Amino acid sequence: MTDRLLLLARGRHVGVALLGAGAAAALVVGVLAVPGPVITARPTTVEVTPVRATQSLVCGGPVLGLSRGPEPEIIAVGEPVRRSAGEGLVERAIGESDAVDGGAVIVELPAEAPADDVSATERQELDEPELRGLAVAECLPPAPTSWLVGGSTTTGRSSTIVLSNPGEVAATVDLSVWGADGPL
């Protein structure tokens, strides 16, 4: 091959390469310069006003003690004074108790009541020969888990746990008792 033909062949290759590079550059400029289709998603909106549910608080009821005699039973000592706040409240006793009559009370704020919030407390003053003092407790909403802190069974003291189910559905309870050294 002569130098002239070799030079023409190389020139053709360089020309094709330059032509390809120019086409690629034109394609990039075209893609960047020409706007593509615009897709706009418009989310649908739904205005939801939640329906207020009945709010319930459980008040523990009277202080409990043991009756005297050869076979002592748990008895309610006195009657607590209950204070509640909220318009349209309904109070009802928990249906039946295996432990004591006159036990826990449910304070409910029905969904259709005019108020939005409910709160309640119980207070009981005791001045009995073996029970003296003031007991005050907040009425709390039913909860799946609770911790009771401060029970004592040292000499001269006794502790009683009364479980109440404020709902209509049967409840299963797992009760764990812990001491200073761990589970008992």
mmCIF file of C-alpha atoms in Angstrom:
data_model
loop_
_atom_site.group_PDB
_atom_site.id
_atom_site.type_symbol
_atom_site.label_atom_id
_atom_site.label_comp_id
_atom_site.label_asym_id
_atom_site.label_seq_id
_atom_site.Cartn_x
_atom_site.Cartn_y
_atom_site.Cartn_z
ATOM 1 C CA MET A 1 0.000 0.000 0.000
ATOM 2 C CA THR A 2 1.274 3.351 -0.818
ATOM 3 C CA ASP A 3 1.632 6.145 1.608
ATOM 4 C CA ARG A 4 -1.134 7.999 -0.047
ATOM 5 C CA LEU A 5 -3.632 5.135 0.292
ATOM 6 C CA LEU A 6 -2.581 4.558 3.879
ATOM 7 C CA LEU A 7 -3.075 8.232 4.626
ATOM 8 C CA LEU A 8 -6.544 8.165 2.987
ATOM 9 C CA ALA A 9 -7.548 5.061 5.002
ATOM 10 C CA ARG A 10 -6.448 6.662 8.246
ATOM 11 C CA GLY A 11 -8.239 9.897 7.322
ATOM 12 C CA ARG A 12 -11.402 7.930 6.658
ATOM 13 C CA HIS A 13 -11.155 6.252 10.105
ATOM 14 C CA VAL A 14 -10.526 9.578 11.809
ATOM 15 C CA GLY A 15 -13.450 11.139 9.882
ATOM 16 C CA VAL A 16 -15.798 8.328 10.913
ATOM 17 C CA ALA A 17 -14.603 8.677 14.539
ATOM 18 C CA LEU A 18 -15.150 12.444 14.437
ATOM 19 C CA LEU A 19 -18.559 11.974 12.842
ATOM 20 C CA GLY A 20 -19.538 9.444 15.596
ATOM 21 C CA ALA A 21 -18.277 11.774 18.336
ATOM 22 C CA GLY A 22 -20.239 14.671 16.817
ATOM 23 C CA ALA A 23 -23.394 12.543 16.620
ATOM 24 C CA ALA A 24 -22.984 11.470 20.275
ATOM 25 C CA ALA A 25 -22.465 15.111 21.346
ATOM 26 C CA ALA A 26 -25.549 16.183 19.358
ATOM 27 C CA LEU A 27 -27.563 13.415 21.034
ATOM 28 C CA VAL A 28 -26.454 14.516 24.523
ATOM 29 C CA VAL A 29 -27.244 18.163 23.763
ATOM 30 C CA GLY A 30 -30.624 17.142 22.341
ATOM 31 C CA VAL A 31 -31.526 15.074 25.409
ATOM 32 C CA LEU A 32 -30.502 17.855 27.775
ATOM 33 C CA ALA A 33 -31.979 20.721 25.780
ATOM 34 C CA VAL A 34 -35.319 19.232 24.740
ATOM 35 C CA PRO A 35 -37.725 18.909 27.655
ATOM 36 C CA GLY A 36 -39.187 15.465 28.172
ATOM 37 C CA PRO A 37 -42.753 14.699 29.106
ATOM 38 C CA VAL A 38 -43.893 16.165 32.428
ATOM 39 C CA ILE A 39 -45.734 13.739 34.692
ATOM 40 C CA THR A 40 -47.406 15.251 37.704
ATOM 41 C CA ALA A 41 -49.014 13.053 40.331
ATOM 42 C CA ARG A 42 -51.840 14.734 42.160
ATOM 43 C CA PRO A 43 -52.569 12.882 45.399
ATOM 44 C CA THR A 44 -56.193 12.451 46.199
ATOM 45 C CA THR A 45 -57.175 13.850 49.557
ATOM 46 C CA VAL A 46 -59.811 12.616 51.913
ATOM 47 C CA GLU A 47 -60.829 14.603 54.933
ATOM 48 C CA VAL A 48 -61.380 12.265 57.880
ATOM 49 C CA THR A 49 -62.917 13.314 61.160
ATOM 50 C CA PRO A 50 -62.260 10.582 63.712
ATOM 51 C CA VAL A 51 -65.145 9.494 65.847
ATOM 52 C CA ARG A 52 -64.416 9.954 69.524
ATOM 53 C CA ALA A 53 -64.624 6.733 71.508
ATOM 54 C CA THR A 54 -65.949 6.319 75.010
ATOM 55 C CA GLN A 55 -63.209 7.133 77.521
ATOM 56 C CA SER A 56 -63.084 5.015 80.681
ATOM 57 C CA LEU A 57 -61.265 5.411 83.981
ATOM 58 C CA VAL A 58 -61.195 2.768 86.700
ATOM 59 C CA CYS A 59 -61.311 3.913 90.322
ATOM 60 C CA GLY A 60 -60.023 1.365 92.827
ATOM 61 C CA GLY A 61 -62.864 1.676 95.322
ATOM 62 C CA PRO A 62 -62.737 1.580 99.107
ATOM 63 C CA VAL A 63 -59.814 0.601 101.284
ATOM 64 C CA LEU A 64 -59.921 -3.131 101.951
ATOM 65 C CA GLY A 65 -59.277 -4.858 105.238
ATOM 66 C CA LEU A 66 -59.738 -8.231 106.914
ATOM 67 C CA SER A 67 -62.699 -9.002 109.119
ATOM 68 C CA ARG A 68 -62.137 -10.348 112.616
ATOM 69 C CA GLY A 69 -62.958 -13.873 113.599
ATOM 70 C CA PRO A 70 -61.792 -17.431 113.011
ATOM 71 C CA GLU A 71 -62.166 -17.171 109.224
ATOM 72 C CA PRO A 72 -61.346 -13.601 108.193
ATOM 73 C CA GLU A 73 -62.701 -12.270 104.913
ATOM 74 C CA ILE A 74 -61.763 -9.266 102.820
ATOM 75 C CA ILE A 75 -64.172 -6.399 103.517
ATOM 76 C CA ALA A 76 -64.551 -2.845 102.290
ATOM 77 C CA VAL A 77 -63.761 -0.343 105.039
ATOM 78 C CA GLY A 78 -65.762 2.831 104.608
ATOM 79 C CA GLU A 79 -66.592 4.513 101.340
ATOM 80 C CA PRO A 80 -64.286 6.745 99.307
ATOM 81 C CA VAL A 81 -65.227 10.229 98.166
ATOM 82 C CA ARG A 82 -64.884 10.402 94.391
ATOM 83 C CA ARG A 83 -64.230 13.619 92.499
ATOM 84 C CA SER A 84 -64.531 13.661 88.729
ATOM 85 C CA ALA A 85 -64.268 16.326 86.066
ATOM 86 C CA GLY A 86 -65.970 16.214 82.709
ATOM 87 C CA GLU A 87 -69.435 17.042 81.451
ATOM 88 C CA GLY A 88 -71.785 14.114 80.817
ATOM 89 C CA LEU A 89 -69.895 11.526 82.927
ATOM 90 C CA VAL A 90 -71.465 8.204 83.819
ATOM 91 C CA GLU A 91 -70.356 6.174 86.844
ATOM 92 C CA ARG A 92 -71.016 2.474 87.207
ATOM 93 C CA ALA A 93 -69.785 -0.245 89.494
ATOM 94 C CA ILE A 94 -67.914 -3.204 88.063
ATOM 95 C CA GLY A 95 -70.552 -5.893 87.726
ATOM 96 C CA GLU A 96 -69.486 -8.654 90.064
ATOM 97 C CA SER A 97 -66.533 -9.282 92.302
ATOM 98 C CA ASP A 98 -65.135 -12.494 93.710
ATOM 99 C CA ALA A 99 -63.319 -10.476 96.363
ATOM 100 C CA VAL A 100 -65.591 -7.862 97.884
ATOM 101 C CA ASP A 101 -68.850 -6.011 97.352
ATOM 102 C CA GLY A 102 -68.604 -2.297 96.712
ATOM 103 C CA GLY A 103 -65.312 -2.537 94.860
ATOM 104 C CA ALA A 104 -64.005 -0.693 91.841
ATOM 105 C CA VAL A 105 -66.029 1.886 89.928
ATOM 106 C CA ILE A 106 -65.798 2.877 86.269
ATOM 107 C CA VAL A 107 -66.100 6.562 85.350
ATOM 108 C CA GLU A 108 -66.989 6.868 81.653
ATOM 109 C CA LEU A 109 -67.174 9.770 79.289
ATOM 110 C CA PRO A 110 -69.522 8.565 76.528
ATOM 111 C CA ALA A 111 -68.605 9.426 72.947
ATOM 112 C CA GLU A 112 -71.715 11.601 72.632
ATOM 113 C CA ALA A 113 -70.947 13.630 75.793
ATOM 114 C CA PRO A 114 -70.325 17.355 75.303
ATOM 115 C CA ALA A 115 -66.948 17.313 77.115
ATOM 116 C CA ASP A 116 -63.662 16.127 75.603
ATOM 117 C CA ASP A 117 -61.658 15.152 78.686
ATOM 118 C CA VAL A 118 -62.300 13.171 81.819
ATOM 119 C CA SER A 119 -60.402 12.880 85.086
ATOM 120 C CA ALA A 120 -61.264 11.377 88.454
ATOM 121 C CA THR A 121 -59.738 10.712 91.865
ATOM 122 C CA GLU A 122 -60.779 8.935 95.021
ATOM 123 C CA ARG A 123 -60.072 10.000 98.591
ATOM 124 C CA GLN A 124 -60.761 8.135 101.782
ATOM 125 C CA GLU A 125 -59.976 9.060 105.378
ATOM 126 C CA LEU A 126 -59.822 6.209 107.866
ATOM 127 C CA ASP A 127 -60.132 6.475 111.622
ATOM 128 C CA GLU A 128 -60.723 2.880 112.706
ATOM 129 C CA PRO A 129 -59.001 1.111 115.621
ATOM 130 C CA GLU A 130 -56.641 -0.769 113.287
ATOM 131 C CA LEU A 131 -56.787 1.408 110.167
ATOM 132 C CA ARG A 132 -55.894 5.076 110.291
ATOM 133 C CA GLY A 133 -54.782 7.473 107.645
ATOM 134 C CA LEU A 134 -55.567 9.072 104.325
ATOM 135 C CA ALA A 135 -55.728 7.172 101.043
ATOM 136 C CA VAL A 136 -55.838 9.122 97.773
ATOM 137 C CA ALA A 137 -55.617 7.573 94.325
ATOM 138 C CA GLU A 138 -55.984 8.685 90.749
ATOM 139 C CA CYS A 139 -58.517 6.813 88.631
ATOM 140 C CA LEU A 140 -56.652 5.385 85.656
ATOM 141 C CA PRO A 141 -57.585 4.125 82.195
ATOM 142 C CA PRO A 142 -57.581 0.328 81.789
ATOM 143 C CA ALA A 143 -54.130 -0.884 80.729
ATOM 144 C CA PRO A 144 -52.723 -4.205 79.506
ATOM 145 C CA THR A 145 -49.699 -3.900 81.810
ATOM 146 C CA SER A 146 -49.336 -2.405 85.285
ATOM 147 C CA TRP A 147 -46.656 -2.214 87.948
ATOM 148 C CA LEU A 148 -47.596 -1.970 91.603
ATOM 149 C CA VAL A 149 -44.719 -0.657 93.680
ATOM 150 C CA GLY A 150 -44.430 -0.545 97.439
ATOM 151 C CA GLY A 151 -46.379 -3.486 98.834
ATOM 152 C CA SER A 152 -45.115 -4.839 102.115
ATOM 153 C CA THR A 153 -45.627 -8.002 104.131
ATOM 154 C CA THR A 154 -43.354 -7.216 107.058
ATOM 155 C CA THR A 155 -44.691 -7.769 110.577
ATOM 156 C CA GLY A 156 -47.681 -5.552 111.206
ATOM 157 C CA ARG A 157 -48.321 -4.890 107.521
ATOM 158 C CA SER A 158 -50.411 -6.629 104.900
ATOM 159 C CA SER A 159 -50.922 -6.046 101.197
ATOM 160 C CA THR A 160 -53.882 -7.067 99.099
ATOM 161 C CA ILE A 161 -54.099 -7.030 95.325
ATOM 162 C CA VAL A 162 -57.586 -6.925 93.841
ATOM 163 C CA LEU A 163 -57.788 -7.228 90.068
ATOM 164 C CA SER A 164 -60.809 -5.770 88.292
ATOM 165 C CA ASN A 165 -61.800 -6.248 84.679
ATOM 166 C CA PRO A 166 -63.692 -3.139 83.510
ATOM 167 C CA GLY A 167 -64.525 -4.675 80.119
ATOM 168 C CA GLU A 168 -67.082 -7.210 79.005
ATOM 169 C CA VAL A 169 -64.482 -9.542 77.502
ATOM 170 C CA ALA A 170 -62.929 -12.098 79.846
ATOM 171 C CA ALA A 171 -59.354 -11.292 80.868
ATOM 172 C CA THR A 172 -56.395 -13.562 81.504
ATOM 173 C CA VAL A 173 -53.908 -12.244 84.049
ATOM 174 C CA ASP A 174 -50.275 -13.189 84.627
ATOM 175 C CA LEU A 175 -49.206 -11.920 88.041
ATOM 176 C CA SER A 176 -45.521 -11.802 88.973
ATOM 177 C CA VAL A 177 -44.378 -10.837 92.459
ATOM 178 C CA TRP A 178 -40.851 -9.487 93.002
ATOM 179 C CA GLY A 179 -38.956 -8.874 96.196
ATOM 180 C CA ALA A 180 -35.721 -7.059 96.943
ATOM 181 C CA ASP A 181 -33.756 -10.060 95.627
ATOM 182 C CA GLY A 182 -35.758 -10.652 92.441
ATOM 183 C CA PRO A 183 -38.768 -12.823 91.549
ATOM 184 C CA LEU A 184 -40.568 -14.608 94.388
#
